[in-house]
Coordinates of C-alpha atoms and ligand atoms in Angstrom, one line a residue:
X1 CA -23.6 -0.9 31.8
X2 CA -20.4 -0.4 29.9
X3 CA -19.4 2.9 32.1
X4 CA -16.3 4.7 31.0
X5 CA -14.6 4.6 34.3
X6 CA -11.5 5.9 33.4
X7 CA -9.6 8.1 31.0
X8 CA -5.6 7.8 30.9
X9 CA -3.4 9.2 28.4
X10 CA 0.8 10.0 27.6
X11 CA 2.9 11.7 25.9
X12 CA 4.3 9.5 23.1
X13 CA 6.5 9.5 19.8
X14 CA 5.1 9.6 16.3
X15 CA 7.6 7.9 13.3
X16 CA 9.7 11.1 13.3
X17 CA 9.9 11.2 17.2
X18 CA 7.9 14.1 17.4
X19 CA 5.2 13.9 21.0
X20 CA 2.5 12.5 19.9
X21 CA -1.1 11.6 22.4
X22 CA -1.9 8.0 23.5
X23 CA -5.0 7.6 25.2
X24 CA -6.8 4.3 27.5
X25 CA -10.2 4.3 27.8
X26 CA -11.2 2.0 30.8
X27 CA -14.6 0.2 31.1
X28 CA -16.2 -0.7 34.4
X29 CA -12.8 -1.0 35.7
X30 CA -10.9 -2.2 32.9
X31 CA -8.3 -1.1 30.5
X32 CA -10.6 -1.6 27.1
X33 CA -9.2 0.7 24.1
X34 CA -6.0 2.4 23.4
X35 CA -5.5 4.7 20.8
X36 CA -2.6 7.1 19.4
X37 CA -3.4 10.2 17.5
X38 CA -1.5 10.3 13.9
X39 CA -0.2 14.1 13.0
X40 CA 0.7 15.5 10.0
X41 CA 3.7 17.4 8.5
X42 CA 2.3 19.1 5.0
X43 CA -0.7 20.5 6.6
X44 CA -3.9 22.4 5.2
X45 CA -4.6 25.8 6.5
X46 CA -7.9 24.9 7.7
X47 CA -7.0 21.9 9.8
X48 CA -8.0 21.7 13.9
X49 CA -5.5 22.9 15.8
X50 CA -3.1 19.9 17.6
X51 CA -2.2 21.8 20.8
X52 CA 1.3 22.2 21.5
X53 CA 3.4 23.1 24.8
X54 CA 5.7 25.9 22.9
X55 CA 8.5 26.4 25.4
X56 CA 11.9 24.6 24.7
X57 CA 11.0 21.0 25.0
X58 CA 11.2 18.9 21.8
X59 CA 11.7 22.8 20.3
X60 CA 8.3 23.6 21.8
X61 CA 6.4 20.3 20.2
X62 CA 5.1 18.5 23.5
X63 CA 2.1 17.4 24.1
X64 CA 2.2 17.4 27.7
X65 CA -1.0 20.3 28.1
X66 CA -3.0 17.9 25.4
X67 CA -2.4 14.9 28.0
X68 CA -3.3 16.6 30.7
X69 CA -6.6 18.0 29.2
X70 CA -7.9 14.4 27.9
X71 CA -7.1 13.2 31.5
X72 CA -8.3 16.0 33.5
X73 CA -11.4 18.1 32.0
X74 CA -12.2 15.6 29.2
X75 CA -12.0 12.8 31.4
X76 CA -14.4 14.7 33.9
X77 CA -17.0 15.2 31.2
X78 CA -17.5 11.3 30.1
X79 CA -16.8 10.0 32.9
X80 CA -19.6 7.7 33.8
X81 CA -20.9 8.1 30.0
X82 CA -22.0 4.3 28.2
X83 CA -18.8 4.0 25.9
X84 CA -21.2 2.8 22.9
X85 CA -22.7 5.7 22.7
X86 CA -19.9 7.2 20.5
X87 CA -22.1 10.3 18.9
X88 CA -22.4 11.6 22.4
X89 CA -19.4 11.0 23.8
X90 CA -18.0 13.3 20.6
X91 CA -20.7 16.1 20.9
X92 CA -19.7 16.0 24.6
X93 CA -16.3 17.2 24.2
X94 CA -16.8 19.1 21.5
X95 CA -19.5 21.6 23.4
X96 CA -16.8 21.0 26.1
X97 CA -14.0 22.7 23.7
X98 CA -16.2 25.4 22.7
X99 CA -14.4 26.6 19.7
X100 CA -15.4 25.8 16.0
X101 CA -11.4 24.5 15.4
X102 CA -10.6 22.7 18.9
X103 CA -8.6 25.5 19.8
X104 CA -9.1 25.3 23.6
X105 CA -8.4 21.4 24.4
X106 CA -6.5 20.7 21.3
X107 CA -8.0 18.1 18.5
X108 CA -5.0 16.0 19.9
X109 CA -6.6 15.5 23.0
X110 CA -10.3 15.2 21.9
X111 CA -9.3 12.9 18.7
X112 CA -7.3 10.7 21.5
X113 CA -10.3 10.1 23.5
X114 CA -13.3 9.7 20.8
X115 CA -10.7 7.1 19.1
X116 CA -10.0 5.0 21.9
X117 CA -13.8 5.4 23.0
X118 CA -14.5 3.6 19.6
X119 CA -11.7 0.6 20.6
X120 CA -13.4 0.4 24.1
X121 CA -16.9 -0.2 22.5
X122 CA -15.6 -3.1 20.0
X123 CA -14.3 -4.7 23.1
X124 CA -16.8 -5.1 25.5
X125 CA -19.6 -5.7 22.1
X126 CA -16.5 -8.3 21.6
X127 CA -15.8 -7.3 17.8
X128 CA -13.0 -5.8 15.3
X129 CA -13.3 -2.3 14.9
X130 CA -14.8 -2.4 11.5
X131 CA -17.4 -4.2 12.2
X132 CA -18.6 -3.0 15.3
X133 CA -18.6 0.5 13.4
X134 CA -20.2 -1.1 10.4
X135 CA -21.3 -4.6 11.1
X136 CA -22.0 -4.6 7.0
X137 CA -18.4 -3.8 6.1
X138 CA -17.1 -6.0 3.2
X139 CA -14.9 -3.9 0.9
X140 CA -10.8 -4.4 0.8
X141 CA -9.5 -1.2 -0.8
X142 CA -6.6 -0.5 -3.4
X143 CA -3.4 1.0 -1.7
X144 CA -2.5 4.1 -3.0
X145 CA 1.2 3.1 -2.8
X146 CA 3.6 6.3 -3.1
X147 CA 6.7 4.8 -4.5
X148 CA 8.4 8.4 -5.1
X149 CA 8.6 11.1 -2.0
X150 CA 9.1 14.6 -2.6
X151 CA 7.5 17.9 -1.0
X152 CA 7.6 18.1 2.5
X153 CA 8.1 14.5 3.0
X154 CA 11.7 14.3 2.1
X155 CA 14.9 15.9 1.6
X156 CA 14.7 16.1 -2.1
X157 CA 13.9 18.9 -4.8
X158 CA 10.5 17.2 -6.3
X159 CA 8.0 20.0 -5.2
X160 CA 4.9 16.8 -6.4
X161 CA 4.9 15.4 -3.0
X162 CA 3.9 11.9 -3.8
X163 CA 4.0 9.6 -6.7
X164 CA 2.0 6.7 -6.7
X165 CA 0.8 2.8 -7.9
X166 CA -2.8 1.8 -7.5
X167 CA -2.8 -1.8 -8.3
X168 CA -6.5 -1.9 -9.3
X169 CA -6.3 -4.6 -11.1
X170 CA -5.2 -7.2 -8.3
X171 CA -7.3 -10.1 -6.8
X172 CA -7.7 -9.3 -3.0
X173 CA -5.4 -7.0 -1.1
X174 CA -2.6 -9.9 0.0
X175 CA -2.3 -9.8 -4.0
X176 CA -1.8 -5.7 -4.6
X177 CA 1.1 -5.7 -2.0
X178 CA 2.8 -8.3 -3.8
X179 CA 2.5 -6.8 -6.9
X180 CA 3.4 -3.7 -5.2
X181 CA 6.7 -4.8 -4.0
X182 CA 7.4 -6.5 -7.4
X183 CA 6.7 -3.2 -8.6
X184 CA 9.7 -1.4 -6.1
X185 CA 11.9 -3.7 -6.4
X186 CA 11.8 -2.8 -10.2
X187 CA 11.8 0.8 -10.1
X188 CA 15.0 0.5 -7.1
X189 CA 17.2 -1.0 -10.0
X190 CA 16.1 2.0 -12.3
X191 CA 16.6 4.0 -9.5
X192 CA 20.6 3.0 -8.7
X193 CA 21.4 2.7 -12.6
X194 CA 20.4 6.2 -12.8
X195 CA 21.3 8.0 -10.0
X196 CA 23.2 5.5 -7.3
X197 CA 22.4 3.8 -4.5
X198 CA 21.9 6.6 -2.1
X199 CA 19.2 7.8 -4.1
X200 CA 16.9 4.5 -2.8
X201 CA 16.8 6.0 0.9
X202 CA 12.9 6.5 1.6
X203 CA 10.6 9.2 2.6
X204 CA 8.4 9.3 5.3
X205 CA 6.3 7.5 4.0
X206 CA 8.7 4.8 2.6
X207 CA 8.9 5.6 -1.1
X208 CA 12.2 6.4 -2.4
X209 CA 13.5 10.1 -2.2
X210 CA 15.4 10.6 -5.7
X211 CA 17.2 14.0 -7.2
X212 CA 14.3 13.4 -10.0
X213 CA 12.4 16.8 -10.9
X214 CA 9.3 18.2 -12.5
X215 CA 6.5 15.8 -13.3
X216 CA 7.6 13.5 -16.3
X217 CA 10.9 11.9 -14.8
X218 CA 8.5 10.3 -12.0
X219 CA 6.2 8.7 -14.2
X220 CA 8.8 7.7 -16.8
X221 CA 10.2 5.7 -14.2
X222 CA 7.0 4.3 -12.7
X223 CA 6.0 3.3 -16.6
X224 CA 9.3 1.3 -16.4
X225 CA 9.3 -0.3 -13.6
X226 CA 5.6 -1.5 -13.8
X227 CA 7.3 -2.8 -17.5
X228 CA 10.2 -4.2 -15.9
X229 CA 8.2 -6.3 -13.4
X230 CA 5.8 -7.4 -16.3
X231 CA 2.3 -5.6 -15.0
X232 CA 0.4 -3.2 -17.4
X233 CA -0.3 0.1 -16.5
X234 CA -4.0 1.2 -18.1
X235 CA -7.6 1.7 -16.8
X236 CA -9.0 -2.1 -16.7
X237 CA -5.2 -3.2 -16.5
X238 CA -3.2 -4.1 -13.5
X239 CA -2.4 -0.7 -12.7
X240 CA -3.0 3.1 -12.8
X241 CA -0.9 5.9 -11.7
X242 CA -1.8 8.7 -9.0
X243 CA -0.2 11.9 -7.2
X244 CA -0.6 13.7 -4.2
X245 CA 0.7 17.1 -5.7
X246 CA 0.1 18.8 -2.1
X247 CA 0.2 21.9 -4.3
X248 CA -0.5 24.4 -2.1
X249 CA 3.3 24.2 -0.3
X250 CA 4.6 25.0 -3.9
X251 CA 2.2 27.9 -4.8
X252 CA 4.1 31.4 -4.6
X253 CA 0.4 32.8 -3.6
X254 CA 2.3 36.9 -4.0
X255 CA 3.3 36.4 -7.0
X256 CA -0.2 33.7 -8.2
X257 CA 2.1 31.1 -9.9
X258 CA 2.9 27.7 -9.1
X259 CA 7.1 27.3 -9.2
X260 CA 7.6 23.4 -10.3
X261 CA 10.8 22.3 -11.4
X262 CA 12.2 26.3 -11.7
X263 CA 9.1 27.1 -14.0
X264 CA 6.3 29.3 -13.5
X265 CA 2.7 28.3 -14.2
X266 CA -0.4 30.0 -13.7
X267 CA -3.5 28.1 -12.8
X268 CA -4.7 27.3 -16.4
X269 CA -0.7 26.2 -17.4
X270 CA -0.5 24.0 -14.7
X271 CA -4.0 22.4 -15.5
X272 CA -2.8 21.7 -19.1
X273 CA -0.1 20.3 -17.6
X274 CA -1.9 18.0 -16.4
X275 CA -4.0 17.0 -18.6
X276 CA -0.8 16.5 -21.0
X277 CA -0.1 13.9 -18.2
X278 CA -3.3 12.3 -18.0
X279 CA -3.4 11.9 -22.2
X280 CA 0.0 10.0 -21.7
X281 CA -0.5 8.2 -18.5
X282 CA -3.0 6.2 -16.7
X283 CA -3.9 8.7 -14.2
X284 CA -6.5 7.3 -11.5
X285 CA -6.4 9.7 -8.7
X286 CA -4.3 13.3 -8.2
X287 CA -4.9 14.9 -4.8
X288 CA -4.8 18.7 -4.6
X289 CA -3.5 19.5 -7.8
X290 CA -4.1 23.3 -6.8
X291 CA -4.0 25.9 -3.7
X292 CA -6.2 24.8 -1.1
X293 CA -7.9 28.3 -1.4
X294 CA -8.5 28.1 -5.4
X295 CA -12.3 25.8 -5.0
X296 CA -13.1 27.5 -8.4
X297 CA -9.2 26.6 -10.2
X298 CA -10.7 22.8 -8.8
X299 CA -13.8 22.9 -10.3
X300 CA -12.1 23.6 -13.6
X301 CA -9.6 21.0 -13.7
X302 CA -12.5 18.4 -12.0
X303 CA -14.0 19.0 -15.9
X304 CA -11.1 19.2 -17.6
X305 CA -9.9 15.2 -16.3
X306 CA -12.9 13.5 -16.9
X307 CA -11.0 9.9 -16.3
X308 CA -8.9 11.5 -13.2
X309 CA -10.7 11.3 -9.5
X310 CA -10.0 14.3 -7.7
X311 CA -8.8 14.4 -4.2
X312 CA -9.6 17.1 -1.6
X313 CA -6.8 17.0 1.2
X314 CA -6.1 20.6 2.4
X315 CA -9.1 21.7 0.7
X316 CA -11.8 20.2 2.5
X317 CA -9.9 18.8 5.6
X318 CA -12.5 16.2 6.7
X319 CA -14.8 19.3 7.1
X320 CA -18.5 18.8 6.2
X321 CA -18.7 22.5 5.9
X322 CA -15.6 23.1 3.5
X323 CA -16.8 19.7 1.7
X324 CA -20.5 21.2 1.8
X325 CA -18.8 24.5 -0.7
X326 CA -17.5 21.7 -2.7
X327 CA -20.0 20.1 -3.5
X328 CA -22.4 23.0 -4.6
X329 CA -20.1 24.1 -7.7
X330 CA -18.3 20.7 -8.2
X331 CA -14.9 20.9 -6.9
X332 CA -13.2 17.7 -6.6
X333 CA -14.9 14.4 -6.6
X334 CA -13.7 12.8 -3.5
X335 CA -12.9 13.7 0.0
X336 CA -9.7 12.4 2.0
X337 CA -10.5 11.2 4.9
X338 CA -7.8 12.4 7.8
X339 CA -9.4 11.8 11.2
X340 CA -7.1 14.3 12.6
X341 CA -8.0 17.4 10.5
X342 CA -11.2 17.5 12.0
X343 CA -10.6 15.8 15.5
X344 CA -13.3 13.4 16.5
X345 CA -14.6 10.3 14.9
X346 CA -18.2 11.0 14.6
X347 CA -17.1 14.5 12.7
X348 CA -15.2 12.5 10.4
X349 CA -17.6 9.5 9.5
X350 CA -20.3 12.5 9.0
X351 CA -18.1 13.9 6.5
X352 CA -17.7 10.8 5.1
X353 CA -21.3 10.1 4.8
X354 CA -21.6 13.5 3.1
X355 CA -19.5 12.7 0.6
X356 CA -21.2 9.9 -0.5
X357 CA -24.3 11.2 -0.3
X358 CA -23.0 13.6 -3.2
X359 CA -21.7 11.4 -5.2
X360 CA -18.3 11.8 -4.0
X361 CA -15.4 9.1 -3.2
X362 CA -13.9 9.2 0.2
X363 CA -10.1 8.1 0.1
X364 CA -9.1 7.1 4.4
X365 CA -5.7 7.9 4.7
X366 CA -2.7 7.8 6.9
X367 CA -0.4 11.2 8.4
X368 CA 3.2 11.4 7.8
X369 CA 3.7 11.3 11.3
X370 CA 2.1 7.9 12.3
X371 CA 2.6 5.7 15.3
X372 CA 2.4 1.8 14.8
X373 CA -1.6 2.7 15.4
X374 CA -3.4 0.5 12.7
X375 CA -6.9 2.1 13.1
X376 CA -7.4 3.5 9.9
X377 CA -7.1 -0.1 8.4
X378 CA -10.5 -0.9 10.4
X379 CA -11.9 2.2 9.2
X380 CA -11.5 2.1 5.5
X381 CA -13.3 -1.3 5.6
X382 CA -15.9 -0.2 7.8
X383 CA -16.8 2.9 5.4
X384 CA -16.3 0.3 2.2
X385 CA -14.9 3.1 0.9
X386 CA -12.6 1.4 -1.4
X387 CA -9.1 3.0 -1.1
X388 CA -6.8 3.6 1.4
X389 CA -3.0 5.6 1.6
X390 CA -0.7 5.0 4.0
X391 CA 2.2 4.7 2.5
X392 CA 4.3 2.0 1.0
X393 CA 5.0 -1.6 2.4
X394 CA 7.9 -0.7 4.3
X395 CA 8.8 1.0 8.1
X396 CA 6.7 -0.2 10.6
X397 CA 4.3 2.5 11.1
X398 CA 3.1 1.9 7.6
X399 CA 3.1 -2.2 7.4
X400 CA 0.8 -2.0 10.7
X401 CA -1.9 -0.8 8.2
X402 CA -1.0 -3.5 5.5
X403 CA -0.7 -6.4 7.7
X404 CA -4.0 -4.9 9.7
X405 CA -5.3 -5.1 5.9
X406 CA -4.2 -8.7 5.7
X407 CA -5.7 -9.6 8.6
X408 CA -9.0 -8.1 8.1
X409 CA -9.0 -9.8 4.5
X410 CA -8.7 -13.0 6.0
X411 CA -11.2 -13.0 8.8
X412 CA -13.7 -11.2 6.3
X413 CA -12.8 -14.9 4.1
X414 CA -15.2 -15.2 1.0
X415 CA -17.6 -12.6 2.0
X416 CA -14.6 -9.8 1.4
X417 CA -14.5 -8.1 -2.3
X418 CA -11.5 -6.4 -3.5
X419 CA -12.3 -3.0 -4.8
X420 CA -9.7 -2.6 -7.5
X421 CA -11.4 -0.3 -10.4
X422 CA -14.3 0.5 -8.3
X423 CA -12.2 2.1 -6.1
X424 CA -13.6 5.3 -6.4
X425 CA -17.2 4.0 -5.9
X426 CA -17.2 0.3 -5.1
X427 CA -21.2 -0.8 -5.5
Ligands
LIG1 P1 0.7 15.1 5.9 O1 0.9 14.6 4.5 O2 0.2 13.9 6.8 O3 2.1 15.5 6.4 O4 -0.3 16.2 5.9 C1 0.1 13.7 3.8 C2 -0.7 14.3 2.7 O5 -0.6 15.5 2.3 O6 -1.6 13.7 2.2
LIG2 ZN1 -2.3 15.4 0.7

């Protein structure tokens, strides 16, 4: 009958030591999926709320009141439900909640159980993740590797939160991480002859945390390093560049200017800066290159980067509705996918589904604060959506995607396709 017979859950530590939630969903008695909930550091406005204890423990950060709602009244409500039926389960402790942002449980707790719920069901159908989710599932994506760290993510000045490598033009995924390291270890010799060996400490999300500012620096250094480990950056070459500008922690929104680099640029400045960028540079992918308020400013510079995908993080934040404003006028062209900004995993597949029904690409990624928690490696296969971030190849809360990646690539054996320039659509 598959019953969900029990629902346990802790207090555990994300990759920063913050509290994090780890829930077990048992199955007729057993102990059948675990899963940890991923939280975030640069953070849209509109995000679910993660429920936390206030008080003076872990400067009011625990999670102890999330814990004890996914094992007391969560657990009471599915209790007894068929784990399979996943849809349910979610609309369950959503009605449950009874607030449009998970404001009374906490998305922590809800996102906790519907997460492990989905574990529990691959293991008593006895299949991965992916498959069980999407028996169809063939697609490896490209890693969005972020090889410079600035913004929230570090203890630097670069306000562009993330530079990255998209080695589109690899073979399989085993491929892009090599060419990916190749890549690093390059751009760490630029990075010492420059500015010393200090300045190759990592980020949290392992890429390297320079004293470089602005916008040019970065990619001067990426363009050499790819050189200097003999790949070719271009569209239909080995690589292209991307950024996660995560502009909206650098917009001054009383004064309406954006402050990069000690300069002040208004919406339409800072568009042309871009597009300066993307004449000289292979520019694949940039993620909130404005305020998460400004939908029309994204409309605008969707147009205006014709080669360029454009990523909605804190804009639509996994939300069909947000995405559903998007859409109508244009705004962006793809969706990232952050399980936790909307809290359950039927909310966020929907969303998903959404976005490609418009014509968007959906780009799964990882939180800053992650846990070793490889589940959004299954899920970027199982929604072939063709592109994944979570970070680069290094601390272990990021190489449990890759080698998850690895894994997955192998067992998927001849029938898996790379999605390297189709990452934005793969057919
Ligand atoms: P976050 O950062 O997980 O701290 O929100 C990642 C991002 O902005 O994409
Ligand atoms: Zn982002």
């Amino acid at each position: 009958m598959n019953e969900i017979t029990d629902v346990r859950a802790r207090e555990i530590i994300d990759c920063r030591g913050w509290p994090t939630v780890q829930v077990d969903v048992w199955v007729d008695g057993i102990m059948a999926g675990r899963a940890d909930v991923p939280q975030g550091r640069s953070t849209g406005t509109h995000e679910a709320r993660v429920l936390h204890d206030g008080g003076n423990r872990y400067f009011g950060q625990g999670v102890r009141q999330a814990v004890s709602n996914a094992m007391g009244e969560i657990a009471e409500a599915v209790l007894g439900m068929d784990v399979t039926e996943q849809r349910r389960i979610d609309q369950v402790m959503c009605e449950l909640d009874g607030t449009p942002n998970k404001n009374r449980l906490g998305a922590n707790a809800i996102l906790g159980v519907s997460l492990a719920v989905a574990r529990a069901g691959a293991e008593v159908c006895g299949l991965p993740l992916y498959r069980y989710i999407n028996p169809l599932s063939r697609v490896l994506p490209v890693p969005l590797m972020n090889c410079l760290n600035g913004g929230k993510l570090t203890a630097n000045e670069l306000e562009i939160q993330e530079f990255i490598i998209m080695p589109v033009g690899a073979e399989s995924y085993a491929h892009a991480l090599q060419i990916t390291t190749e890549i690093n270890e390059a751009l760490r010799e630029l990075v010492i002859e420059k500015y010393g060996i200090l300045a190759t400490n990592t980020g949290d999300e392992g890429g390297f945390a320079t004293p470089m500012r602005g916008i040019w620096e970065p990619f001067e250094f990426m363009q050499r390093a790819c050189e200097a480990a003999g790949y070719r950056a271009g569209f239909g070459d080995d690589i292209v560049y991307g950024m996660d500008c995560a502009s909206t922690h650098w917009f001054d929104k009383d004064r309406d200017v954006y402050v990069l680099d000690d300069t002040d640029y208004d919406r339409d400045a800072l568009i042309d800066l871009y597009k300066q960028v993307a004449d000289k540079y292979p520019l694949g992918s940039m993620e909130d290159p404005l305020d998460e308020d400004d939908i029309d400013g994204f409309v605008k510079v969707t147009a205006e980067l014709p080669q360029t995908q454009i990523v909605g993080d804190d804009l639509f934040v996994t939300n069909v509705e947000r995405l559903k404003l998007g859409v109508d006028i244009g705004a962006a062209n793809a969706m990232l996918f952050k399980v936790n900004q909307i809290g359950s995993l039927s909310e966020a597949l929907d969303a998903a589904a959404f976005a490609y029904r418009h014509g968007y690409g959906v780009q799964v990624s990882e939180r800053s604060g992650e846990t070793e928690d490889p589940l959004i490696s299954d899920l970027v296969v199982a929604l072939d959506s063709g592109q994944i971030k979570t970070g680069m190849p290094v601390r272990g809360e990021r190489t449990a995607k890759h080698n998850r990646l690895l894994l997955i690539e192998e067992e998927l054996g001849t029938t898996a396709t790379y999605a390297g320039h189709s990452f934005h659509r793969p057919g």
